[in-house]
PDB file of C-alpha atoms in Angstrom:
ATOM      1  CA  MET V   1     237.945  95.232 221.985  1.00  0.00           C
ATOM      2  CA  ALA V   2     235.619  98.185 221.514  1.00  0.00           C
ATOM      3  CA  PHE V   3     232.834  99.145 223.887  1.00  0.00           C
ATOM      4  CA  PHE V   4     229.521 100.895 223.281  1.00  0.00           C
ATOM      5  CA  ASP V   5     228.169 102.716 226.345  1.00  0.00           C
ATOM      6  CA  THR V   6     224.470 102.596 225.525  1.00  0.00           C
ATOM      7  CA  HIS V   7     223.454 105.013 228.275  1.00  0.00           C
ATOM      8  CA  CYS V   8     225.696 107.902 229.279  1.00  0.00           C
ATOM      9  CA  HIS V   9     224.723 111.452 230.227  1.00  0.00           C
ATOM     10  CA  ILE V  10     228.071 112.925 229.240  1.00  0.00           C
ATOM     11  CA  ASP V  11     226.416 116.280 228.554  1.00  0.00           C
ATOM     12  CA  PHE V  12     225.309 116.747 232.197  1.00  0.00           C
ATOM     13  CA  ASP V  13     226.749 119.561 234.299  1.00  0.00           C
ATOM     14  CA  GLU V  14     228.675 117.069 236.447  1.00  0.00           C
ATOM     15  CA  PHE V  15     231.180 116.809 233.576  1.00  0.00           C
ATOM     16  CA  GLU V  16     231.354 120.525 232.794  1.00  0.00           C
ATOM     17  CA  ASN V  17     234.811 121.091 234.290  1.00  0.00           C
ATOM     18  CA  ASP V  18     236.628 118.020 232.938  1.00  0.00           C
ATOM     19  CA  ARG V  19     234.550 116.547 230.127  1.00  0.00           C
ATOM     20  CA  ASP V  20     237.500 116.271 227.718  1.00  0.00           C
ATOM     21  CA  LYS V  21     239.561 114.331 230.253  1.00  0.00           C
ATOM     22  CA  VAL V  22     236.637 112.049 231.103  1.00  0.00           C
ATOM     23  CA  LEU V  23     236.168 111.291 227.419  1.00  0.00           C
ATOM     24  CA  ALA V  24     239.895 110.778 226.882  1.00  0.00           C
ATOM     25  CA  ASP V  25     239.896 108.302 229.769  1.00  0.00           C
ATOM     26  CA  ALA V  26     236.910 106.531 228.226  1.00  0.00           C
ATOM     27  CA  ALA V  27     238.618 106.358 224.827  1.00  0.00           C
ATOM     28  CA  ALA V  28     241.709 104.915 226.535  1.00  0.00           C
ATOM     29  CA  CYS V  29     239.411 102.166 227.863  1.00  0.00           C
ATOM     30  CA  ASN V  30     238.260 101.418 224.295  1.00  0.00           C
ATOM     31  CA  VAL V  31     234.895 103.158 224.570  1.00  0.00           C
ATOM     32  CA  SER V  32     234.260 104.078 220.942  1.00  0.00           C
ATOM     33  CA  HIS V  33     230.523 104.854 220.930  1.00  0.00           C
ATOM     34  CA  MET V  34     228.006 106.342 223.361  1.00  0.00           C
ATOM     35  CA  LEU V  35     224.260 106.810 223.347  1.00  0.00           C
ATOM     36  CA  VAL V  36     223.349 110.084 225.069  1.00  0.00           C
ATOM     37  CA  PRO V  37     219.650 110.210 226.027  1.00  0.00           C
ATOM     38  CA  GLY V  38     217.416 113.242 226.395  1.00  0.00           C
ATOM     39  CA  VAL V  39     215.734 114.002 229.723  1.00  0.00           C
ATOM     40  CA  THR V  40     214.097 117.452 229.318  1.00  0.00           C
ATOM     41  CA  LEU V  41     213.111 119.640 226.384  1.00  0.00           C
ATOM     42  CA  ALA V  42     215.911 122.133 227.010  1.00  0.00           C
ATOM     43  CA  GLN V  43     218.568 119.451 227.434  1.00  0.00           C
ATOM     44  CA  SER V  44     217.304 117.501 224.416  1.00  0.00           C
ATOM     45  CA  THR V  45     217.486 120.637 222.291  1.00  0.00           C
ATOM     46  CA  LYS V  46     221.049 121.325 223.398  1.00  0.00           C
ATOM     47  CA  LEU V  47     221.977 117.683 222.959  1.00  0.00           C
ATOM     48  CA  LEU V  48     221.521 117.924 219.199  1.00  0.00           C
ATOM     49  CA  SER V  49     224.636 120.103 218.951  1.00  0.00           C
ATOM     50  CA  LEU V  50     226.873 117.587 220.771  1.00  0.00           C
ATOM     51  CA  GLU V  51     229.821 116.834 218.498  1.00  0.00           C
ATOM     52  CA  ASN V  52     232.011 113.745 218.310  1.00  0.00           C
ATOM     53  CA  THR V  53     235.326 114.146 220.098  1.00  0.00           C
ATOM     54  CA  GLN V  54     238.267 112.193 221.540  1.00  0.00           C
ATOM     55  CA  GLY V  55     237.618 109.511 218.926  1.00  0.00           C
ATOM     56  CA  ILE V  56     234.203 108.766 220.411  1.00  0.00           C
ATOM     57  CA  THR V  57     231.040 108.793 218.318  1.00  0.00           C
ATOM     58  CA  PHE V  58     227.929 110.117 220.069  1.00  0.00           C
ATOM     59  CA  TYR V  59     224.477 108.887 219.192  1.00  0.00           C
ATOM     60  CA  LYS V  60     221.457 110.804 220.430  1.00  0.00           C
ATOM     61  CA  ALA V  61     217.957 110.199 221.714  1.00  0.00           C
ATOM     62  CA  LEU V  62     215.328 112.781 222.649  1.00  0.00           C
ATOM     63  CA  GLY V  63     212.926 112.342 225.534  1.00  0.00           C
ATOM     64  CA  LEU V  64     211.252 113.612 228.691  1.00  0.00           C
ATOM     65  CA  HIS V  65     212.437 111.597 231.700  1.00  0.00           C
ATOM     66  CA  PRO V  66     209.878 111.026 234.496  1.00  0.00           C
ATOM     67  CA  TYR V  67     212.516 111.976 237.084  1.00  0.00           C
ATOM     68  CA  PHE V  68     212.379 115.544 235.760  1.00  0.00           C
ATOM     69  CA  LEU V  69     208.587 115.694 235.889  1.00  0.00           C
ATOM     70  CA  ASN V  70     208.541 119.025 237.732  1.00  0.00           C
ATOM     71  CA  GLU V  71     210.660 120.629 234.997  1.00  0.00           C
ATOM     72  CA  HIS V  72     208.331 119.614 232.168  1.00  0.00           C
ATOM     73  CA  GLN V  73     205.949 122.353 231.057  1.00  0.00           C
ATOM     74  CA  GLN V  74     202.659 122.059 229.239  1.00  0.00           C
ATOM     75  CA  GLY V  75     203.357 121.646 225.551  1.00  0.00           C
ATOM     76  CA  ASP V  76     206.898 120.327 226.069  1.00  0.00           C
ATOM     77  CA  PHE V  77     206.151 116.947 224.541  1.00  0.00           C
ATOM     78  CA  GLU V  78     204.600 118.509 221.452  1.00  0.00           C
ATOM     79  CA  ARG V  79     207.702 120.672 221.064  1.00  0.00           C
ATOM     80  CA  LEU V  80     209.945 117.641 221.628  1.00  0.00           C
ATOM     81  CA  ALA V  81     208.034 115.662 218.999  1.00  0.00           C
ATOM     82  CA  ALA V  82     208.407 118.478 216.470  1.00  0.00           C
ATOM     83  CA  LEU V  83     212.135 118.643 217.270  1.00  0.00           C
ATOM     84  CA  ALA V  84     212.519 114.897 216.814  1.00  0.00           C
ATOM     85  CA  LYS V  85     210.668 114.910 213.501  1.00  0.00           C
ATOM     86  CA  SER V  86     212.751 117.798 212.137  1.00  0.00           C
ATOM     87  CA  HIS V  87     216.020 116.127 213.256  1.00  0.00           C
ATOM     88  CA  ARG V  88     215.070 112.507 212.515  1.00  0.00           C
ATOM     89  CA  ASP V  89     218.365 111.802 210.749  1.00  0.00           C
ATOM     90  CA  SER V  90     220.327 112.858 213.850  1.00  0.00           C
ATOM     91  CA  LEU V  91     218.553 110.405 216.173  1.00  0.00           C
ATOM     92  CA  VAL V  92     218.868 106.696 216.901  1.00  0.00           C
ATOM     93  CA  ALA V  93     216.171 106.428 219.589  1.00  0.00           C
ATOM     94  CA  ILE V  94     213.403 108.133 221.540  1.00  0.00           C
ATOM     95  CA  GLY V  95     213.984 108.512 225.289  1.00  0.00           C
ATOM     96  CA  GLU V  96     214.874 108.437 228.028  1.00  0.00           C
ATOM     97  CA  CYS V  97     211.262 107.796 228.886  1.00  0.00           C
ATOM     98  CA  GLY V  98     209.308 105.456 231.112  1.00  0.00           C
ATOM     99  CA  ILE V  99     207.484 105.112 234.411  1.00  0.00           C
ATOM    100  CA  ASP V 100     208.905 105.524 237.925  1.00  0.00           C
ATOM    101  CA  ARG V 101     206.881 104.528 240.992  1.00  0.00           C
ATOM    102  CA  SER V 102     209.120 106.582 243.288  1.00  0.00           C
ATOM    103  CA  ILE V 103     207.617 109.684 241.664  1.00  0.00           C
ATOM    104  CA  ASP V 104     203.977 110.756 241.868  1.00  0.00           C
ATOM    105  CA  LYS V 105     201.520 111.460 239.023  1.00  0.00           C
ATOM    106  CA  LEU V 106     201.585 107.881 237.732  1.00  0.00           C
ATOM    107  CA  ASP V 107     198.610 108.467 235.437  1.00  0.00           C
ATOM    108  CA  TYR V 108     200.392 111.400 233.832  1.00  0.00           C
ATOM    109  CA  GLN V 109     203.615 109.395 233.601  1.00  0.00           C
ATOM    110  CA  GLN V 110     201.840 106.636 231.695  1.00  0.00           C
ATOM    111  CA  GLN V 111     200.170 109.132 229.385  1.00  0.00           C
ATOM    112  CA  LEU V 112     203.565 110.710 228.657  1.00  0.00           C
ATOM    113  CA  PHE V 113     205.144 107.287 228.133  1.00  0.00           C
ATOM    114  CA  LEU V 114     202.460 106.350 225.627  1.00  0.00           C
ATOM    115  CA  GLN V 115     203.181 109.566 223.744  1.00  0.00           C
ATOM    116  CA  HIS V 116     206.848 108.566 223.535  1.00  0.00           C
ATOM    117  CA  ILE V 117     205.909 105.124 222.221  1.00  0.00           C
ATOM    118  CA  GLU V 118     203.670 106.684 219.585  1.00  0.00           C
ATOM    119  CA  LEU V 119     206.432 109.085 218.515  1.00  0.00           C
ATOM    120  CA  ALA V 120     208.976 106.264 218.305  1.00  0.00           C
ATOM    121  CA  ASN V 121     206.569 104.252 216.178  1.00  0.00           C
ATOM    122  CA  GLN V 122     205.931 107.207 213.886  1.00  0.00           C
ATOM    123  CA  LEU V 123     209.665 107.716 213.350  1.00  0.00           C
ATOM    124  CA  SER V 124     210.536 103.983 213.266  1.00  0.00           C
ATOM    125  CA  LEU V 125     212.923 104.411 216.180  1.00  0.00           C
ATOM    126  CA  PRO V 126     213.633 102.229 219.233  1.00  0.00           C
ATOM    127  CA  LEU V 127     212.925 103.376 222.797  1.00  0.00           C
ATOM    128  CA  VAL V 128     215.212 103.930 225.785  1.00  0.00           C
ATOM    129  CA  VAL V 129     213.028 102.905 228.727  1.00  0.00           C
ATOM    130  CA  HIS V 130     213.469 103.891 232.367  1.00  0.00           C
ATOM    131  CA  HIS V 131     211.774 101.807 235.032  1.00  0.00           C
ATOM    132  CA  ARG V 132     211.602 101.755 238.813  1.00  0.00           C
ATOM    133  CA  LYS V 133     209.217  99.321 240.461  1.00  0.00           C
ATOM    134  CA  SER V 134     207.043  99.751 237.372  1.00  0.00           C
ATOM    135  CA  HIS V 135     207.435  96.707 235.115  1.00  0.00           C
ATOM    136  CA  ASP V 136     203.705  96.030 235.400  1.00  0.00           C
ATOM    137  CA  LEU V 137     202.832  99.584 234.341  1.00  0.00           C
ATOM    138  CA  ILE V 138     205.261  99.449 231.421  1.00  0.00           C
ATOM    139  CA  ALA V 139     203.758  96.142 230.295  1.00  0.00           C
ATOM    140  CA  GLU V 140     200.325  97.735 230.559  1.00  0.00           C
ATOM    141  CA  ALA V 141     201.475 100.579 228.310  1.00  0.00           C
ATOM    142  CA  PHE V 142     202.909  98.079 225.815  1.00  0.00           C
ATOM    143  CA  LYS V 143     199.506  96.351 225.661  1.00  0.00           C
ATOM    144  CA  ILE V 144     197.831  99.668 224.882  1.00  0.00           C
ATOM    145  CA  LEU V 145     200.430 100.616 222.271  1.00  0.00           C
ATOM    146  CA  LYS V 146     203.065  98.110 221.221  1.00  0.00           C
ATOM    147  CA  PRO V 147     206.510  99.532 220.396  1.00  0.00           C
ATOM    148  CA  LYS V 148     207.292  98.656 216.786  1.00  0.00           C
ATOM    149  CA  CYS V 149     211.087  98.920 216.982  1.00  0.00           C
ATOM    150  CA  GLY V 150     211.962  97.563 220.426  1.00  0.00           C
ATOM    151  CA  GLY V 151     214.755  99.343 222.243  1.00  0.00           C
ATOM    152  CA  ILE V 152     216.749  99.147 225.455  1.00  0.00           C
ATOM    153  CA  ILE V 153     215.444  98.578 228.972  1.00  0.00           C
ATOM    154  CA  HIS V 154     217.813 100.876 230.827  1.00  0.00           C
ATOM    155  CA  ALA V 155     219.450  99.539 234.017  1.00  0.00           C
ATOM    156  CA  PHE V 156     217.468  96.328 233.951  1.00  0.00           C
ATOM    157  CA  SER V 157     216.627  94.731 237.264  1.00  0.00           C
ATOM    158  CA  GLY V 158     213.904  92.176 237.731  1.00  0.00           C
ATOM    159  CA  SER V 159     212.944  88.547 237.378  1.00  0.00           C
ATOM    160  CA  ALA V 160     213.710  86.154 234.558  1.00  0.00           C
ATOM    161  CA  GLN V 161     210.045  86.276 233.581  1.00  0.00           C
ATOM    162  CA  VAL V 162     210.186  90.067 233.218  1.00  0.00           C
ATOM    163  CA  ALA V 163     213.480  89.857 231.332  1.00  0.00           C
ATOM    164  CA  ASN V 164     212.068  87.350 228.858  1.00  0.00           C
ATOM    165  CA  TYR V 165     208.946  89.457 228.387  1.00  0.00           C
ATOM    166  CA  TYR V 166     211.034  92.452 227.333  1.00  0.00           C
ATOM    167  CA  VAL V 167     213.136  90.329 224.990  1.00  0.00           C
ATOM    168  CA  GLU V 168     209.936  89.009 223.381  1.00  0.00           C
ATOM    169  CA  GLN V 169     208.911  92.650 222.812  1.00  0.00           C
ATOM    170  CA  GLY V 170     212.145  93.286 220.893  1.00  0.00           C
ATOM    171  CA  PHE V 171     214.187  94.903 223.675  1.00  0.00           C
ATOM    172  CA  LYS V 172     217.751  94.456 224.879  1.00  0.00           C
ATOM    173  CA  LEU V 173     218.533  94.601 228.589  1.00  0.00           C
ATOM    174  CA  GLY V 174     220.890  97.351 229.748  1.00  0.00           C
ATOM    175  CA  VAL V 175     223.597  95.942 232.036  1.00  0.00           C
ATOM    176  CA  GLY V 176     225.380  98.435 234.285  1.00  0.00           C
ATOM    177  CA  GLY V 177     226.783  98.943 237.747  1.00  0.00           C
ATOM    178  CA  THR V 178     223.919  97.093 239.448  1.00  0.00           C
ATOM    179  CA  ILE V 179     225.560  93.735 238.757  1.00  0.00           C
ATOM    180  CA  THR V 180     228.620  94.753 240.804  1.00  0.00           C
ATOM    181  CA  TYR V 181     226.562  94.703 244.022  1.00  0.00           C
ATOM    182  CA  ALA V 182     226.223  91.423 245.914  1.00  0.00           C
ATOM    183  CA  ARG V 183     222.832  92.526 247.248  1.00  0.00           C
ATOM    184  CA  ALA V 184     221.506  92.510 243.663  1.00  0.00           C
ATOM    185  CA  GLN V 185     221.801  88.724 243.511  1.00  0.00           C
ATOM    186  CA  LYS V 186     218.446  88.222 241.779  1.00  0.00           C
ATOM    187  CA  THR V 187     219.398  90.565 238.956  1.00  0.00           C
ATOM    188  CA  ARG V 188     222.901  89.054 238.787  1.00  0.00           C
ATOM    189  CA  ASP V 189     221.400  85.584 238.443  1.00  0.00           C
ATOM    190  CA  VAL V 190     218.999  86.721 235.713  1.00  0.00           C
ATOM    191  CA  ILE V 191     221.740  88.467 233.744  1.00  0.00           C
ATOM    192  CA  ALA V 192     223.950  85.391 234.107  1.00  0.00           C
ATOM    193  CA  SER V 193     221.173  83.246 232.620  1.00  0.00           C
ATOM    194  CA  MET V 194     220.278  85.500 229.688  1.00  0.00           C
ATOM    195  CA  PRO V 195     221.747  84.861 226.221  1.00  0.00           C
ATOM    196  CA  ILE V 196     224.486  87.363 225.455  1.00  0.00           C
ATOM    197  CA  GLU V 197     222.691  88.618 222.348  1.00  0.00           C
ATOM    198  CA  ASN V 198     219.952  90.045 224.593  1.00  0.00           C
ATOM    199  CA  LEU V 199     222.328  92.245 226.600  1.00  0.00           C
ATOM    200  CA  VAL V 200     224.045  95.607 226.094  1.00  0.00           C
ATOM    201  CA  LEU V 201     226.465  97.505 228.336  1.00  0.00           C
ATOM    202  CA  GLU V 202     225.866 100.904 229.915  1.00  0.00           C
ATOM    203  CA  THR V 203     227.139 103.128 232.722  1.00  0.00           C
ATOM    204  CA  ASP V 204     224.407 105.788 233.219  1.00  0.00           C
ATOM    205  CA  ALA V 205     227.277 108.139 234.082  1.00  0.00           C
ATOM    206  CA  PRO V 206     227.319 110.316 236.141  1.00  0.00           C
ATOM    207  CA  SER V 207     224.740 108.212 238.032  1.00  0.00           C
ATOM    208  CA  MET V 208     224.716 104.544 239.151  1.00  0.00           C
ATOM    209  CA  PRO V 209     228.251 104.284 240.622  1.00  0.00           C
ATOM    210  CA  LEU V 210     229.651 100.775 240.845  1.00  0.00           C
ATOM    211  CA  TYR V 211     230.289  98.888 244.073  1.00  0.00           C
ATOM    212  CA  GLY V 212     233.312 100.355 245.784  1.00  0.00           C
ATOM    213  CA  PHE V 213     232.622 103.761 244.256  1.00  0.00           C
ATOM    214  CA  GLN V 214     229.448 104.643 246.156  1.00  0.00           C
ATOM    215  CA  GLY V 215     228.941 108.381 246.514  1.00  0.00           C
ATOM    216  CA  GLU V 216     231.310 109.141 243.630  1.00  0.00           C
ATOM    217  CA  ARG V 217     230.561 110.446 240.171  1.00  0.00           C
ATOM    218  CA  ASN V 218     230.296 107.584 237.711  1.00  0.00           C
ATOM    219  CA  THR V 219     232.225 107.836 234.436  1.00  0.00           C
ATOM    220  CA  PRO V 220     232.010 106.016 231.082  1.00  0.00           C
ATOM    221  CA  SER V 221     235.450 104.447 231.581  1.00  0.00           C
ATOM    222  CA  GLN V 222     233.807 102.252 234.226  1.00  0.00           C
ATOM    223  CA  ILE V 223     232.274 100.265 231.373  1.00  0.00           C
ATOM    224  CA  THR V 224     235.336  98.012 231.568  1.00  0.00           C
ATOM    225  CA  ARG V 225     234.538  97.094 235.188  1.00  0.00           C
ATOM    226  CA  VAL V 226     230.958  96.300 234.234  1.00  0.00           C
ATOM    227  CA  PHE V 227     232.306  94.127 231.419  1.00  0.00           C
ATOM    228  CA  ASP V 228     234.696  92.336 233.786  1.00  0.00           C
ATOM    229  CA  GLU V 229     231.820  91.621 236.176  1.00  0.00           C
ATOM    230  CA  LEU V 230     229.667  90.303 233.339  1.00  0.00           C
ATOM    231  CA  CYS V 231     232.516  88.015 232.264  1.00  0.00           C
ATOM    232  CA  GLU V 232     232.681  86.672 235.818  1.00  0.00           C
ATOM    233  CA  LEU V 233     228.914  86.103 235.940  1.00  0.00           C
ATOM    234  CA  LYS V 234     229.097  84.257 232.643  1.00  0.00           C
ATOM    235  CA  GLY V 235     232.129  82.201 233.687  1.00  0.00           C
ATOM    236  CA  ILE V 236     234.198  83.630 230.846  1.00  0.00           C
ATOM    237  CA  GLU V 237     237.915  83.472 231.575  1.00  0.00           C
ATOM    238  CA  THR V 238     240.010  83.190 228.412  1.00  0.00           C
ATOM    239  CA  GLN V 239     241.002  86.261 226.439  1.00  0.00           C
ATOM    240  CA  SER V 240     239.544  84.870 223.248  1.00  0.00           C
ATOM    241  CA  ALA V 241     236.179  84.302 224.940  1.00  0.00           C
ATOM    242  CA  ARG V 242     236.289  87.813 226.418  1.00  0.00           C
ATOM    243  CA  ILE V 243     236.899  89.265 222.955  1.00  0.00           C
ATOM    244  CA  MET V 244     233.967  87.291 221.531  1.00  0.00           C
ATOM    245  CA  LEU V 245     231.724  88.553 224.341  1.00  0.00           C
ATOM    246  CA  ALA V 246     232.788  92.163 223.763  1.00  0.00           C
ATOM    247  CA  GLU V 247     232.150  91.815 220.032  1.00  0.00           C
ATOM    248  CA  GLN V 248     228.668  90.394 220.622  1.00  0.00           C
ATOM    249  CA  LEU V 249     227.758  93.176 223.073  1.00  0.00           C
ATOM    250  CA  TYR V 250     228.964  95.780 220.588  1.00  0.00           C
ATOM    251  CA  SER V 251     227.064  94.119 217.737  1.00  0.00           C
ATOM    252  CA  SER V 252     223.873  93.911 219.842  1.00  0.00           C
ATOM    253  CA  SER V 253     224.134  97.618 220.670  1.00  0.00           C
ATOM    254  CA  CYS V 254     224.404  98.515 217.009  1.00  0.00           C
ATOM    255  CA  SER V 255     221.609  96.175 215.960  1.00  0.00           C
ATOM    256  CA  VAL V 256     219.036  97.368 218.492  1.00  0.00           C
ATOM    257  CA  LEU V 257     219.798 100.992 217.615  1.00  0.00           C
ATOM    258  CA  ARG V 258     219.842 100.148 213.890  1.00  0.00           C
ATOM    259  CA  ILE V 259     223.205 101.731 213.180  1.00  0.00           C
TER     260      ILE V 259
END
């Protein structure tokens, strides 16, 4: 089995002292591919020089994450767009972008999100979408400007209705550590009910630690625990069925990112 971690910030400073070991551990857990999203202009620029290592292939996306709103300067998106256009062949997506209700300046966030959608459409690239209590605002943005190439809804949590809406828009649902928490029963139930072809795996390392690892740095090798939990939710027990599930998740990751 091979795993594709569709959301991993392996370039973050949290891995500065032991990145090679973390990647070696991930490779030992059959992680063969990772999507590394952009979050700021400076980090996105640096991200372009990230080289494959430890037998792992890195795919890249450029974006301005709403969580880093205070770090974004006037003109950053225009510079990011120029960077993306000049390095189009090095990218598989635009993002991480989206709307987060835990952060202020919602009007600005939506304006910035719409700019990301427009850029993705111009470059025929999918989106990596961040949400937090903002599905309605994201849907509103999609009505204003429909994404042409779908993408991944990062760390999906929400109702079956919301999940199906995103799938209808051409998106896959990112499944990560959230499903390992009993308190996330609604999301667990939705993920259990969704067809496998609509799901992809992710860790969001170093963030989103799994249950039992609260307060610890998350790592891409934890993708196997997320996979095990998904197998349990789906009632998959035999090794042959587990292999088929892993192959479908891998195939879905490649298809949504068009690689």
